[in-house]
Coordinates of C-alpha atoms in Angstrom, one line a residue:
Chain A
M133 CA 45.8 19.3 15.2
S134 CA 45.0 21.5 12.8
E135 CA 41.2 22.6 13.0
E136 CA 40.6 23.6 9.8
D137 CA 40.8 19.7 8.2
V138 CA 39.6 17.8 11.4
K139 CA 35.9 17.9 11.5
E140 CA 35.0 17.0 15.6
K141 CA 31.8 16.4 17.0
G142 CA 30.0 14.5 19.6
G143 CA 27.5 12.1 19.0
S144 CA 23.5 11.9 19.2
D145 CA 23.7 11.3 22.3
S146 CA 23.8 14.3 24.9
W147 CA 26.5 12.4 27.2
S148 CA 28.3 11.4 24.2
A149 CA 32.3 12.7 24.1
E150 CA 32.9 10.8 21.2
Q151 CA 35.2 12.1 18.6
V152 CA 34.4 11.9 14.9
H153 CA 36.8 12.6 12.0
E154 CA 35.4 12.4 8.8
V155 CA 37.9 11.8 6.6
K156 CA 39.1 14.0 4.1
K157 CA 41.1 13.6 0.3
G158 CA 44.8 12.5 1.2
D159 CA 44.3 11.0 4.6
T160 CA 45.4 7.7 5.8
L161 CA 44.4 6.1 8.9
W162 CA 48.2 6.7 9.8
K163 CA 47.8 10.8 9.4
I164 CA 44.7 10.3 11.6
A165 CA 46.2 8.8 13.9
E166 CA 49.3 11.1 13.7
R167 CA 46.7 14.1 13.9
Y168 CA 45.0 13.0 17.2
Y169 CA 47.4 10.6 19.6
G170 CA 50.9 12.1 17.8
D171 CA 51.7 9.0 16.8
G172 CA 50.9 7.4 13.5
S173 CA 51.8 3.8 14.7
L174 CA 49.0 4.0 16.6
Y175 CA 46.4 3.8 14.1
M176 CA 45.3 0.6 14.5
K177 CA 42.9 1.5 17.6
I178 CA 41.2 4.0 15.0
F179 CA 40.8 0.7 12.9
E180 CA 39.9 -1.1 16.0
A181 CA 36.8 1.0 17.1
N182 CA 36.0 1.3 13.2
R183 CA 35.5 -2.1 12.5
N184 CA 32.0 -1.8 12.0
I185 CA 32.4 0.1 8.6
L186 CA 36.2 -0.4 8.1
K187 CA 37.7 -4.3 6.6
D188 CA 41.1 -2.9 5.8
P189 CA 43.1 -0.6 7.5
N190 CA 44.6 0.5 4.5
L191 CA 41.3 1.2 2.9
I192 CA 39.5 4.4 3.7
K193 CA 37.1 6.4 1.8
V194 CA 36.6 10.2 1.3
G195 CA 33.5 11.4 3.2
Q196 CA 33.7 8.5 6.1
K197 CA 32.7 9.4 9.3
L198 CA 35.4 7.7 12.0
R199 CA 35.5 7.3 15.7
I200 CA 38.5 8.4 17.3
P201 CA 39.1 6.4 20.7
Chain B
M226 CA -22.8 35.9 107.9
R227 CA -24.8 33.8 105.3
K228 CA -23.7 36.0 102.4
L229 CA -20.2 35.9 103.2
V230 CA -20.6 32.0 103.6
L231 CA -21.8 32.0 100.0
L232 CA -19.4 34.4 98.9
S233 CA -16.9 32.5 100.1
V234 CA -18.0 29.3 98.8
L235 CA -18.6 31.1 95.4
M236 CA -14.9 32.1 95.3
I237 CA -13.7 28.5 96.2
V238 CA -16.0 27.5 93.3
V239 CA -14.4 29.6 91.0
A240 CA -10.8 29.0 91.6
G241 CA -11.3 25.5 91.8
L242 CA -13.1 25.9 88.2
I243 CA -9.8 28.4 87.4
L244 CA -7.5 25.9 88.6
T245 CA -8.9 23.1 86.8
G246 CA -8.9 24.6 83.6
C247 CA -5.6 25.5 83.8
S248 CA -4.6 22.2 84.3
K249 CA -6.7 20.9 81.4
V250 CA -4.8 23.3 79.2
K251 CA -1.7 21.9 80.4
G252 CA -2.6 18.3 80.3
Q253 CA -3.1 19.2 76.6
A254 CA -0.1 21.5 76.0
E255 CA 1.7 18.4 77.1
A256 CA 0.1 15.6 74.9
A257 CA 0.5 18.0 72.0
L258 CA 4.0 18.9 72.5
K259 CA 4.8 14.8 72.6
A260 CA 2.5 14.7 69.5
A261 CA 4.7 17.6 68.1
E262 CA 8.1 15.8 69.0
K263 CA 6.6 12.4 67.7
V264 CA 5.9 13.9 64.1
I265 CA 9.6 15.8 63.9
S266 CA 11.9 12.8 65.2
E267 CA 9.9 10.6 62.3
A268 CA 10.7 13.1 59.9
K269 CA 14.3 14.5 61.1
P270 CA 16.4 11.7 59.5
E271 CA 15.6 12.2 56.3
A272 CA 14.3 15.8 56.1
E273 CA 18.1 16.2 57.2
K274 CA 19.8 15.1 54.6
I275 CA 17.4 16.6 51.9
V276 CA 15.8 19.9 53.4
P277 CA 17.9 20.5 56.8
D278 CA 16.7 23.9 57.0
Q279 CA 13.5 23.6 57.0
I280 CA 14.1 20.4 59.8
K281 CA 15.8 23.3 61.9
A282 CA 12.8 25.5 61.5
V283 CA 10.1 23.2 62.6
E284 CA 12.6 22.1 65.5
A285 CA 13.1 25.4 66.6
A286 CA 9.3 26.2 66.5
L287 CA 9.2 23.3 68.8
N288 CA 11.5 25.0 71.1
G289 CA 9.6 27.9 71.7
A290 CA 6.4 25.9 72.2
K291 CA 8.4 24.2 75.3
E292 CA 10.1 27.3 76.4
K293 CA 6.2 28.8 76.7
F294 CA 5.4 25.6 78.4
G295 CA 8.5 26.1 80.8
K296 CA 7.1 29.7 81.4
G297 CA 3.3 28.3 82.5
D298 CA 2.1 30.3 79.1
Y299 CA 0.2 26.8 78.7
S300 CA -2.3 28.2 76.0
A301 CA 0.4 29.5 74.3
A302 CA 2.5 26.4 74.3
L303 CA -0.9 24.4 72.9
S304 CA -1.5 26.6 69.8
D305 CA 2.3 26.5 69.0
A306 CA 2.4 22.8 69.6
Q307 CA -0.6 22.2 67.6
A308 CA 0.6 24.1 64.8
I309 CA 3.8 22.2 64.3
P310 CA 2.0 18.6 62.4
G311 CA 1.3 21.4 59.6
K312 CA 4.4 22.6 59.7
V313 CA 5.9 19.2 59.4
K314 CA 3.4 18.3 56.9
E315 CA 4.3 20.9 54.5
M316 CA 8.4 20.2 55.2
L317 CA 7.2 16.8 54.1
A318 CA 5.7 17.8 50.7
S319 CA 8.8 20.3 50.0
L320 CA 11.2 17.1 50.9
K321 CA 9.6 15.1 48.3
A322 CA 9.5 17.6 45.6
K323 CA 13.2 18.5 46.2
K324 CA 13.8 14.5 46.7
D325 CA 12.4 14.2 43.4
E326 CA 14.2 17.1 42.0
L327 CA 17.5 15.3 42.8
T328 CA 16.6 12.0 42.0
A329 CA 15.9 13.1 38.3
T330 CA 19.4 15.4 38.5
W331 CA 21.1 12.3 39.8
T332 CA 20.1 9.5 37.2
N333 CA 20.9 11.4 34.7
L334 CA 24.5 12.1 36.2
D335 CA 24.4 8.3 36.8
Q336 CA 23.9 7.7 33.3
G337 CA 26.2 10.4 31.5
L338 CA 29.4 11.1 33.8
P339 CA 30.9 6.9 33.5
K340 CA 30.4 7.4 29.4
M341 CA 32.0 10.4 29.3
M342 CA 34.8 9.2 31.8
E343 CA 35.4 6.0 30.1
S344 CA 36.0 8.3 26.8
I345 CA 38.1 10.0 28.8
K346 CA 40.4 7.2 30.0
S347 CA 40.4 5.4 26.6
R348 CA 41.9 8.6 25.0
V349 CA 44.6 9.0 27.9
G350 CA 45.0 5.5 28.0
I351 CA 46.2 5.6 23.9
L352 CA 47.9 9.0 24.5
S353 CA 49.9 7.1 26.8
Q354 CA 51.3 4.5 24.3
S355 CA 52.3 6.9 22.5
K356 CA 55.8 8.4 21.5
K357 CA 55.4 11.9 20.5
L358 CA 52.2 14.1 21.8
P359 CA 49.8 15.5 19.5
G360 CA 50.6 18.7 18.6
N361 CA 47.7 20.8 20.9
L362 CA 49.1 19.1 23.7
T363 CA 52.3 19.9 25.9
K364 CA 53.9 17.0 28.6
E365 CA 52.5 19.0 31.1
K366 CA 49.2 19.6 29.9
F367 CA 48.4 15.5 29.3
E368 CA 50.0 15.5 33.0
E369 CA 47.3 17.7 34.1
A370 CA 44.4 15.5 32.3
K371 CA 45.7 12.7 33.5
S372 CA 45.4 13.8 37.6
G373 CA 42.2 15.5 36.7
L374 CA 40.9 12.3 35.7
D375 CA 42.0 10.3 38.5
N376 CA 40.4 13.1 40.8
A377 CA 37.1 13.0 38.7
L378 CA 36.8 8.9 39.0
K379 CA 37.9 9.7 42.8
E380 CA 35.1 12.2 43.1
W381 CA 32.6 10.2 41.8
E382 CA 32.4 7.2 44.2
T383 CA 32.5 9.7 46.7
A384 CA 29.1 10.9 45.1
K385 CA 28.0 7.3 44.4
E386 CA 28.7 6.8 48.5
S387 CA 26.6 9.8 49.3
F388 CA 24.0 8.6 47.1
K389 CA 23.6 5.2 48.6
G390 CA 23.7 7.1 52.4
G391 CA 20.6 9.2 51.1
K392 CA 22.6 12.4 50.6
L393 CA 21.2 13.6 47.7
G394 CA 22.1 16.5 47.7
E395 CA 25.4 15.9 48.4
A396 CA 25.6 13.3 45.9
V397 CA 24.4 15.7 43.1
A398 CA 26.9 18.9 44.4
I399 CA 30.0 16.4 43.8
G400 CA 28.3 14.8 40.7
N401 CA 28.2 18.3 39.6
T402 CA 31.8 19.0 40.4
V403 CA 33.0 15.9 38.4
K404 CA 30.9 16.9 35.4
E405 CA 32.8 20.0 35.3
K406 CA 36.0 18.5 36.0
A407 CA 35.8 15.9 33.2
A408 CA 34.5 18.7 30.9
Q409 CA 38.0 20.4 31.5
V410 CA 39.9 17.3 31.2
L411 CA 38.1 17.0 27.7
Q412 CA 38.7 20.5 26.4
I413 CA 43.0 20.3 27.7
L414 CA 42.8 16.9 25.1
G415 CA 40.7 18.4 22.6
M416 CA 37.9 16.0 22.8
P417 CA 34.4 17.4 21.9
V418 CA 32.7 18.6 25.5
P419 CA 29.0 17.2 25.4
A420 CA 26.0 19.4 25.4
A421 CA 25.2 17.7 28.8
A422 CA 28.6 18.6 30.8
K423 CA 28.3 22.1 29.3
S424 CA 25.2 23.2 31.6

């Protein structure tokens, strides 16, 4: 996992271990899943965790902040 | 002859007075010791769990007073026994402060730790389905994280049992250990360690 490409931070809650990924140019859910889970085929885990902001797993926007479960 | 009789009577009266006074002090000391024992026995069950050192000190003071009583030093026994309820009162004030502090710490742990461990469980569950682990995580490290999580979950149950049993100090101590272990697992998994788990 490249530290430069990945922006990680906790949530506002002081106990939250939630990992957040800010979408960069060229990112896809598959690539993000590969980065965090080592396996792109698990991209639906990220999609499901972000259904509140994502309507389609193939449509993510630069700057979107995605929860990584 | 008359003087001798008077002197004898006087001596008998004085001796009687001394004996009566002595017997009175003995009775007062006995009553004070009983009262001290009672306040200690009432405070002991909770004090043993929260301020064990202080209850031991108060019990030592009671034993000291009993020892003096046993040696016939009733005045000293009375004085020492009469001081015990005050010491118990101080201990109870200290117990309350400690209990409030431990309860606040426990409440904080109880609100945060389960949430933190849920995040770890979720990630471990997903990584267990992965065909290949991410670059920053070896198979060995992943196994270490899984066993760390299992231990943390088990210990958290122990902490909750201690809390239910009124052992606040023990519950908080175990809770803090769980917090440290969970933070280590988060680091292994490359996940952010929450601010509350860093302190």
